[in-house]
XYZ file of C-alpha atoms in Angstrom:
520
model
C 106.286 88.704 64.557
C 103.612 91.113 65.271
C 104.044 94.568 62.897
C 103.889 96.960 65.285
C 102.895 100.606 63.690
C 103.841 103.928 65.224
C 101.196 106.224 66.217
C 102.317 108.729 63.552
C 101.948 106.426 60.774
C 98.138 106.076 61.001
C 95.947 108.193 59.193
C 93.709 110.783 61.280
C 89.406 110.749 61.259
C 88.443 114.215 59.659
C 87.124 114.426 63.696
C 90.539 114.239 64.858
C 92.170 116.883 62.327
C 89.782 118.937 63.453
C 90.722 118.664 66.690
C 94.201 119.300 65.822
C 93.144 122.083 64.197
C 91.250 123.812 66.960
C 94.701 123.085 69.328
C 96.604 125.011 67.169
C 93.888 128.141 67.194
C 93.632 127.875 70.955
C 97.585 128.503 71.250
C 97.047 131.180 68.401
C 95.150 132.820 70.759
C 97.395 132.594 73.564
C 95.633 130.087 75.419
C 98.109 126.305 76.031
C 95.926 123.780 76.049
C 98.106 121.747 78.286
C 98.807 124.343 81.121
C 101.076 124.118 84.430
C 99.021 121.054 86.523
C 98.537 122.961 89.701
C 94.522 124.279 89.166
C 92.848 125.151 92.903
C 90.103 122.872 92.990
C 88.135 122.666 96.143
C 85.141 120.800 95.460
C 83.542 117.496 93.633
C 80.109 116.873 92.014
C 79.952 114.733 95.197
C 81.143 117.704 97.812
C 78.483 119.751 95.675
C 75.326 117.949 95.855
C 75.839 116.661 99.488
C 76.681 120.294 100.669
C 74.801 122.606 98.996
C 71.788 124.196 100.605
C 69.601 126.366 98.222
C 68.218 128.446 101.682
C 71.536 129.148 103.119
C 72.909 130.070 99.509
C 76.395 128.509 100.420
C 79.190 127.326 98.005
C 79.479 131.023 96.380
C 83.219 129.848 95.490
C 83.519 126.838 93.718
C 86.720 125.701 91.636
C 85.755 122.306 90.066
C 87.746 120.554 87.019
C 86.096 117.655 85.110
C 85.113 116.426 81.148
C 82.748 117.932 78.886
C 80.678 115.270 78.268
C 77.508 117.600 76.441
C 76.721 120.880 75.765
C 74.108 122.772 74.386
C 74.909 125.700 72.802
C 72.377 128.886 73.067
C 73.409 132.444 71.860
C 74.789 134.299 74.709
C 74.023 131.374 77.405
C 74.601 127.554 77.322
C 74.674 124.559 79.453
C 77.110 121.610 79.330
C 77.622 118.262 81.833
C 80.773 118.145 83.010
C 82.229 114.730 84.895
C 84.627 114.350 87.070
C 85.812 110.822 89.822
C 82.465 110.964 92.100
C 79.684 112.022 88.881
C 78.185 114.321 86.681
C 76.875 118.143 87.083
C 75.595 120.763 85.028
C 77.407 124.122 84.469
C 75.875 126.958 83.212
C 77.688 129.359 80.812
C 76.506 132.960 80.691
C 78.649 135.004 77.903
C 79.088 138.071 79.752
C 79.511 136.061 82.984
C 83.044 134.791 81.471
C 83.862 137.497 79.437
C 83.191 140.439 81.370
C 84.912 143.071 79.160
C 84.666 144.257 75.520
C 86.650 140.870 74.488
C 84.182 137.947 74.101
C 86.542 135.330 72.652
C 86.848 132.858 75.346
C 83.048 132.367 74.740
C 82.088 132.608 71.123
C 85.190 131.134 69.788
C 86.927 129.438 72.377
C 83.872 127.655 74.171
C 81.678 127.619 71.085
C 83.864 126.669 68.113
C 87.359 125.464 69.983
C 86.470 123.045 72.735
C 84.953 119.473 72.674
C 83.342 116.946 74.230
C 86.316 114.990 76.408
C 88.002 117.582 76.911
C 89.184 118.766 80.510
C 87.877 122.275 81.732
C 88.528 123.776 84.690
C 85.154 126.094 86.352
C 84.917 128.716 89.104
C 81.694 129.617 90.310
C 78.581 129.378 92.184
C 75.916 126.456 93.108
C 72.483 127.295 92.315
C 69.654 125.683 91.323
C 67.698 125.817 88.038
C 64.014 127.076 87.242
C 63.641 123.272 86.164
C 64.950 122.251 90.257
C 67.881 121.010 88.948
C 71.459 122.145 90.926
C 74.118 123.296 88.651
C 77.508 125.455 88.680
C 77.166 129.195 87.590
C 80.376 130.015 85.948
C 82.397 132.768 86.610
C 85.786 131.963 84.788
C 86.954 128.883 82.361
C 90.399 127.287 81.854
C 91.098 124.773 79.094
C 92.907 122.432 81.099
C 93.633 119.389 78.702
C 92.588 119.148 74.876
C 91.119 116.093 74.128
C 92.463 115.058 70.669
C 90.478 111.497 70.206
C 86.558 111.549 69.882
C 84.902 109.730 73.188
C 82.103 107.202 72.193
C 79.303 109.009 73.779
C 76.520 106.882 75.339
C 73.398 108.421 74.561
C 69.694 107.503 75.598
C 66.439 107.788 73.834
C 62.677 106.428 74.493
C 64.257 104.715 77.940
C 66.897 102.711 75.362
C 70.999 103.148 75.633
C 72.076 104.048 72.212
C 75.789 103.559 71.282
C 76.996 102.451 73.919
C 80.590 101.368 74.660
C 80.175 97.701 75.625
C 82.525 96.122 73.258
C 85.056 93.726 76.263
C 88.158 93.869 73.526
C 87.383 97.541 73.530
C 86.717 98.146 77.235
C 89.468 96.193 78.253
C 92.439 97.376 75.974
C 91.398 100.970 76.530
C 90.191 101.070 80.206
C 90.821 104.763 80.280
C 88.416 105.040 77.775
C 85.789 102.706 79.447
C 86.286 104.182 82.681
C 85.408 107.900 81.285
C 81.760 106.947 79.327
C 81.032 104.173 81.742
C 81.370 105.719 84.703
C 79.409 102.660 86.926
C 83.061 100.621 86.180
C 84.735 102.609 88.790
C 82.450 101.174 91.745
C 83.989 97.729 91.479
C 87.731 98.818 91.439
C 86.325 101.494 94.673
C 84.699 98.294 96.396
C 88.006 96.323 95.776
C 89.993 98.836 97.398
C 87.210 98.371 99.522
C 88.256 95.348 100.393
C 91.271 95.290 100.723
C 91.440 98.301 102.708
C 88.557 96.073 105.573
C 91.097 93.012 105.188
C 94.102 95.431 106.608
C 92.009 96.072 109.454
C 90.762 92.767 110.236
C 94.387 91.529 110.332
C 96.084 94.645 111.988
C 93.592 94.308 114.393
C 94.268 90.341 115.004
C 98.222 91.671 115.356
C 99.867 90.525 112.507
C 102.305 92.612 110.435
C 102.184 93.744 106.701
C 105.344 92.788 105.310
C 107.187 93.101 101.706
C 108.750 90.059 100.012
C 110.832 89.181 96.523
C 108.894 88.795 93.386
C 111.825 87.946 91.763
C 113.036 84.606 93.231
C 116.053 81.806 92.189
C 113.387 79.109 93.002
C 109.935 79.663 92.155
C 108.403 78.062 95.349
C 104.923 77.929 97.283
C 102.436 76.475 94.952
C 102.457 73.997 92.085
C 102.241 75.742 88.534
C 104.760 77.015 85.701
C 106.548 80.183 86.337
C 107.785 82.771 84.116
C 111.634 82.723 83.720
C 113.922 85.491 82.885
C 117.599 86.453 83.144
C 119.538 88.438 85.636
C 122.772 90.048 83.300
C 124.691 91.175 86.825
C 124.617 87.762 88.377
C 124.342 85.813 85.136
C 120.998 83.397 86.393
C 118.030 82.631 85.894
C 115.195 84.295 88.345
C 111.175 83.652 88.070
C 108.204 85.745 88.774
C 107.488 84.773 91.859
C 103.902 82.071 91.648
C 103.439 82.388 95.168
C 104.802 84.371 98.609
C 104.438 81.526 100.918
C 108.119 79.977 101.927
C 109.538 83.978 102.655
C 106.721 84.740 104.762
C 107.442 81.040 106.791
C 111.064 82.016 106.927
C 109.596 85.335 108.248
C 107.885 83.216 110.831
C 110.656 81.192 111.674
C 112.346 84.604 112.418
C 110.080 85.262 115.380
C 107.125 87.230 113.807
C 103.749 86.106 115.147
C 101.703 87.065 112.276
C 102.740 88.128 108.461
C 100.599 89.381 105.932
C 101.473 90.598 102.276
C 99.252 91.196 99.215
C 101.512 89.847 96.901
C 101.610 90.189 92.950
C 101.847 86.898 91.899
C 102.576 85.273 88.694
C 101.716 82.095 86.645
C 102.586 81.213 83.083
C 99.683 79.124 82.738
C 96.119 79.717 80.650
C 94.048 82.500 80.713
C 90.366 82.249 80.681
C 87.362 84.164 82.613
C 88.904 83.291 85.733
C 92.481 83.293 85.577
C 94.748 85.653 84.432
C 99.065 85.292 84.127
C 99.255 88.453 86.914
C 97.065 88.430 89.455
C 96.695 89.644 93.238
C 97.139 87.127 96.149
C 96.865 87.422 100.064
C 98.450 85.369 102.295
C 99.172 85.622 105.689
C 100.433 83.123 108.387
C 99.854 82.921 112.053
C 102.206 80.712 114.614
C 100.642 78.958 117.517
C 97.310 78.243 115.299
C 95.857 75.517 113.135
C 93.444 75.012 110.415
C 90.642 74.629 112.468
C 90.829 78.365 113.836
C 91.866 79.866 110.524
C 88.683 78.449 108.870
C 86.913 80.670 111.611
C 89.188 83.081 111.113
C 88.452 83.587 107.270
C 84.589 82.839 108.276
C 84.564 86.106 110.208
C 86.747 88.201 107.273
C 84.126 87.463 104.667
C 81.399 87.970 106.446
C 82.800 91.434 107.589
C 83.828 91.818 104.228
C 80.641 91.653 102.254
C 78.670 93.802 105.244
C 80.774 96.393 104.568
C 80.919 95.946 100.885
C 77.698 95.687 100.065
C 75.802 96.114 103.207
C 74.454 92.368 103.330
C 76.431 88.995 103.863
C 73.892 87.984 101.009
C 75.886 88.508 97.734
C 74.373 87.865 93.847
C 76.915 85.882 91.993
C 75.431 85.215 88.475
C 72.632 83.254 88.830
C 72.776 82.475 92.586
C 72.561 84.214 95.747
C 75.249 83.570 97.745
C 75.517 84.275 101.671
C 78.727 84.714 103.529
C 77.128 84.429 107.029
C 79.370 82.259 109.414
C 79.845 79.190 109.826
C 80.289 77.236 106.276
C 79.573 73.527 105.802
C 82.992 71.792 105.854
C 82.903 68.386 103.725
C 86.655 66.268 103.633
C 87.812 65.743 100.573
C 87.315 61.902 100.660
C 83.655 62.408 101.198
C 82.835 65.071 98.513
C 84.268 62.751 95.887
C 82.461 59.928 97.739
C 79.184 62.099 97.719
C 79.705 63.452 94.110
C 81.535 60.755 91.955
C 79.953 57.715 94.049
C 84.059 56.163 94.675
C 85.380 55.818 97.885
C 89.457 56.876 97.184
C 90.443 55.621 100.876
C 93.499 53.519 100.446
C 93.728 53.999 96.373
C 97.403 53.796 95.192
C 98.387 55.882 91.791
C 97.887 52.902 89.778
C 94.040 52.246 91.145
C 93.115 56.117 91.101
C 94.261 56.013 87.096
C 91.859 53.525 86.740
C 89.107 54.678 88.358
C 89.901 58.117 86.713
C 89.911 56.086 82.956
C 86.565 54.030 83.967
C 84.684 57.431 84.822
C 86.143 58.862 81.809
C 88.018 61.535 83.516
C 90.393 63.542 81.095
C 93.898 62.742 82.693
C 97.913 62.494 80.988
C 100.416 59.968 81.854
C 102.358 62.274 83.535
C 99.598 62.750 86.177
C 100.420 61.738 90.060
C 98.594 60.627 92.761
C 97.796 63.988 93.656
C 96.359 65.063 90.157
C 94.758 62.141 89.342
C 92.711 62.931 93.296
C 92.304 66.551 91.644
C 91.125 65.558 88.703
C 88.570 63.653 89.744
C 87.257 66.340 92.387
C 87.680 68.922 89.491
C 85.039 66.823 86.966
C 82.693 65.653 89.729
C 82.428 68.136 93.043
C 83.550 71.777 92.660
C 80.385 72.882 90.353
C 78.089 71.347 92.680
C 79.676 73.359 95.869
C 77.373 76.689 95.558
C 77.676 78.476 98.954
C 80.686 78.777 100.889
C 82.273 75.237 101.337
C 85.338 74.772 103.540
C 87.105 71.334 101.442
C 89.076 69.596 104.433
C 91.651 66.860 105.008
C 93.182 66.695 101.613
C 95.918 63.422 100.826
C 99.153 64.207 101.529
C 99.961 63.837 97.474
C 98.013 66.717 97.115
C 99.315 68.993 99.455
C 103.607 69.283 99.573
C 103.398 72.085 102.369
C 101.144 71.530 104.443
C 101.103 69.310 108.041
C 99.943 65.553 108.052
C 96.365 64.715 109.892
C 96.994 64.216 113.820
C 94.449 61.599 113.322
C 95.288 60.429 109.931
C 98.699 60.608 108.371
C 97.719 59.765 104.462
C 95.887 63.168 105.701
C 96.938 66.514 105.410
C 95.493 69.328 107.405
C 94.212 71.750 104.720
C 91.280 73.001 103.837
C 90.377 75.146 100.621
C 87.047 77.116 100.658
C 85.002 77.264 97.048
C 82.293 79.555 96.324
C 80.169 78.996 93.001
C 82.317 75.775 92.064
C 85.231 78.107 92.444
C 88.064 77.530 94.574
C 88.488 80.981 96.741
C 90.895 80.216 99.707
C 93.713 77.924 100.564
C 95.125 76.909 103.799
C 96.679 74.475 106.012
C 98.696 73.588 109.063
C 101.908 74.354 107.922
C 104.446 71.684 107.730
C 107.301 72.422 109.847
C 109.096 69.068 109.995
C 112.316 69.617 108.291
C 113.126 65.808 107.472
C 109.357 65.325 106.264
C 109.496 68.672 104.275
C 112.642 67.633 102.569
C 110.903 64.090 101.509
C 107.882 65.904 100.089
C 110.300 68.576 98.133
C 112.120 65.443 96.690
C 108.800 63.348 95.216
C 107.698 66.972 93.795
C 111.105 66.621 92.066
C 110.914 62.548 90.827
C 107.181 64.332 89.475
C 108.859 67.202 87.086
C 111.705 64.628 85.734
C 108.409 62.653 85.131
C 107.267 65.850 82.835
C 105.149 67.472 85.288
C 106.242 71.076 84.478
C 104.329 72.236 87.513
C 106.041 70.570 89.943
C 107.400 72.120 93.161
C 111.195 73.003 92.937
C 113.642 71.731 96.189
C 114.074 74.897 98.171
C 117.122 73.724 100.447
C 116.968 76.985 102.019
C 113.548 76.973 103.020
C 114.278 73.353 104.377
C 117.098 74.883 106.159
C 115.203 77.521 108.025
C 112.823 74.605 108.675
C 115.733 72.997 110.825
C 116.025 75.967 112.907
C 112.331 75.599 113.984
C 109.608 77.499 112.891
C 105.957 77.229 115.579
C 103.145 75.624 114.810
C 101.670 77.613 112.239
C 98.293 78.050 110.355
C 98.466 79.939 106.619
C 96.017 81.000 104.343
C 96.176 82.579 100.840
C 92.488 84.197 99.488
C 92.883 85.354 95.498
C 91.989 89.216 95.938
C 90.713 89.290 92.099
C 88.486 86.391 92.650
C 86.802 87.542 96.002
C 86.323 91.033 94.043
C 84.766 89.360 91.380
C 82.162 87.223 94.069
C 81.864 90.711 96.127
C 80.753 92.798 93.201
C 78.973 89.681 91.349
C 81.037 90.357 88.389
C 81.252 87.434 85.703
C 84.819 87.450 84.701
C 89.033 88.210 86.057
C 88.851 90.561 83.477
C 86.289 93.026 84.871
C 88.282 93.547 88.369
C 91.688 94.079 86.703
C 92.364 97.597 85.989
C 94.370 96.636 82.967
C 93.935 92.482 82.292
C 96.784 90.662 80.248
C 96.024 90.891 76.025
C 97.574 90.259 73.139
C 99.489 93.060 71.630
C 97.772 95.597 69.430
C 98.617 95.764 65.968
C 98.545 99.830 65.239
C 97.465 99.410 61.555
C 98.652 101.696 58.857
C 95.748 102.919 56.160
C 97.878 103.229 53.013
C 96.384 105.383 50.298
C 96.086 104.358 46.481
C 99.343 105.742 45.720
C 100.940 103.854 48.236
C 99.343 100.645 47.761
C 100.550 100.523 44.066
């Protein structure tokens, strides 16, 4: 078990005494470091250098709050960058301006001596612009609002080089807060993933479907194949799993009547975690009656080209080493024929037995446990979906493969699904939903005969769904898109981790520096 030390046990930097220190001189002097929240602030480094004009002499009463992030100290009158959501701006700090009586403290000991750089100030003054043309705050009054009592790694650059800078991913990631203060450039991907999601709301509102809610705790973990978390409900006495997927409430939501149903759903898997995957991660699905998987593909065609022009201005997107463009329409390539084209082996017609052998002679990596479905997946995962570069809609997959989703109306080993991969990376799912009841029920049961097998990913038997089934539900079309993912394609980051606000980590150990006396 992990020894987990309290925050009072480890020993202080001589930085952070000192900072201690200096909080207990401010509140000597009467000033509380962490005052009442309500401060008037009714401006931005944004608001400020997109409004000012230097002819018209406007913005003569500022209140801005923000970081000290540097400061140069001058006699009687400094300068200092302060930060704040939108940027950076320079303040300018004129002794008397602050201090306008006999009592100078609030400059020469509070500014000079007692404040850092982290810490939260709040200013109230005027825009001008330097001798040296560049625009700054004159201030008028200070207000310590927060002491900062840990030391920020400051970047610093030199000779056109970055110098200490905070790049460390264990570092960035566990303490986000810290890497979202001295990297300020990490807040444009999270504001071009609410981006997204905010042009996504649109699209859909505007198509007339319906943002809806459903359970993320469920009694049966259905909707996708993979191994759910488990925990314990004391009232009820059962078991209940993070929900993996959102799928059968939103079909029971369009068996109740609704036309279209949307939900970004938290969704959860108790799988691996690597670059790409992480245990919680953010999923949108949404399913439209009287449609197939022919229109959603234009459907989701349209979004992402919408998407990235309003993104990033361009459907053409850099994703690592390639440029990608989400310009309508994308080749679509049937399952059969990318392994055909890929792996050279035509799978029409293979039983479980003939795909394990074919899987074996092209040295596939594959378990005894594996189905018909997996052993198909396997061999499209090893030979196809690194070759598939720009958008790719993957169509007609088996029916082993696909336990929800409608049989081909031209070809019923068929299903109609399609999922759409982008850089060898899977990015959408959809189909034409299954809504045969008696069919539904068969496919539950072989997903069941799989997990006595040992497949631990298995689909559960959701009698209920297949109940609402029998009280008909339209022909439908669904579609699920992995909002971390698309983020990461959209802002051409490399890795889950750098969209996630606050990815999944193993626990920090808080270690304890013991002095000599203690370690004897």
């Amino acid at each position: 078990m992990l020894n987990i030390i309290t925050m009072a046990n480890i020993e202080l930097s001589e930085q952070e005494i000192g900072r201690r220190e200096s909080l207990a001189k401010l509140r000597e002097l009467g000033i509380e470091p962490y005052p009442a929240p309500l401060y008037p602030v009714n401006a931005t480094t944004d608001s400020i250098k997109k409004e000012y004009d230097s002819e018209k002499g406007n913005l003569t009463d500022i209140c801005i709050a923000g970081r000290i992030m540097s400061r140069r100290i001058m006699g009687a009158a400094s300068f200092m960058e302060m930060q704040d959501q939108d940027g950076r701006i320079q303040v300018y700090v004129k002794r008397d301006e602050i201090c306008p009586g006999e009592d100078k403290t609030m400059y020469n000991t509070v500014f000079k001596k007692l404040l850092d750089i982290g810490d939260i100030i709040g200013i109230k003054g005027y825009a001008f612009i330097t001798q040296t043309g560049q625009l700054s705050i004159h201030a008028k009054e200070l207000t310590v609002l927060s002491k900062s009592l840990k030391v920020l790694p400051i970047v610093k650059e030199a000779d056109g080089k970055v110098h200490d800078a905070f790049t460390d991913p264990e570092l960035r990631y566990r303490q986000r807060y810290v890497d979202l203060v001295v990297n300020p450039q990490v807040k444009d991907v999270f504001f071009k993933r609410a981006k997204i999601m905010a042009v996504m709301r649109e699209y859909f509102n505007n198509a007339g479907c319906l943002e809806v809610e459903t359970p993320i705790l469920q009694a049966i973990p259905g909707g996708a194949t993979a191994r759910p978390f488990i925990t314990h409900h004391n009232a009820l006495d059962i078991p209940l799993y993070l929900r993996i997927a959102n799928e059968l409430y939103l079909k029971r939501l369009i068996v109740g009547g609704f036309n279209g149903v949307y939900e970004f759903a938290k969704d959860f898997r108790n799988e691996g975690m690597d670059k790409t995957h992480n245990p919680e991660f953010t999923c949108m699905e949404i399913y439209v009656a009287y449609k197939d998987y022919i229109w959603m593909m234009e459907f989701v065609e349209k979004l992402l080209e919408k998407i990235s022009t309003e993104v990033n201005g361009t459907t053409k997107v850099k994703i690592g080493e390639h440029e990608v463009d989400f310009k309508a329409p994308y080749r679509r390539l049937t399952m059969r024929d990318a392994i055909k084209e890929y792996a050279g082996v035509d799978i029409k017609g293979m039983d479980e037995s003939q795909l394990r052998e074919t899987c074996n002679r092209l040295h596939v990596e594959i378990d005894d446990n594996m189905g018909e479905g997996k052993l198909i997946d396997a061999l499209f995962g090893t030979f196809c979906e690194d070759k598939l570069i720009n958008p790719t809609y993957v169509i007609d997959y088996p029916v082993a493969m696909s336990p929800l989703s409608k049989r081909h109306r031209e070809d019923p080993a068929l299903t109609e699904r399609f999922e759409l991969f982008v850089c060898g990376k899977e990015l959408a799912n959809a189909y034409s939903e299954l809504n045969d009841p008696i069919d539904q029920l068969n496919r539950f049961e072989e997903q069941a005969r799989l997990k006595s097998n040992g497949d631990d990913e298995a689909m559960f038997v959701d009698y209920d769904f297949v109940r609402a089934l029998e009280y008909g539900m339209p022909p439908t079309s669904g579609l699920g898109i992995g909002i971390d993912r698309l983020t990461m394609f959209m802002t051409g980051q490399s890795t889950i981790q750098d969209v996630l606000f606050f990815p999944q980590m193993r626990p920090e150990v808080f270690a304890k520096k013991e002095n000599n006396e203690n370690a004897e």
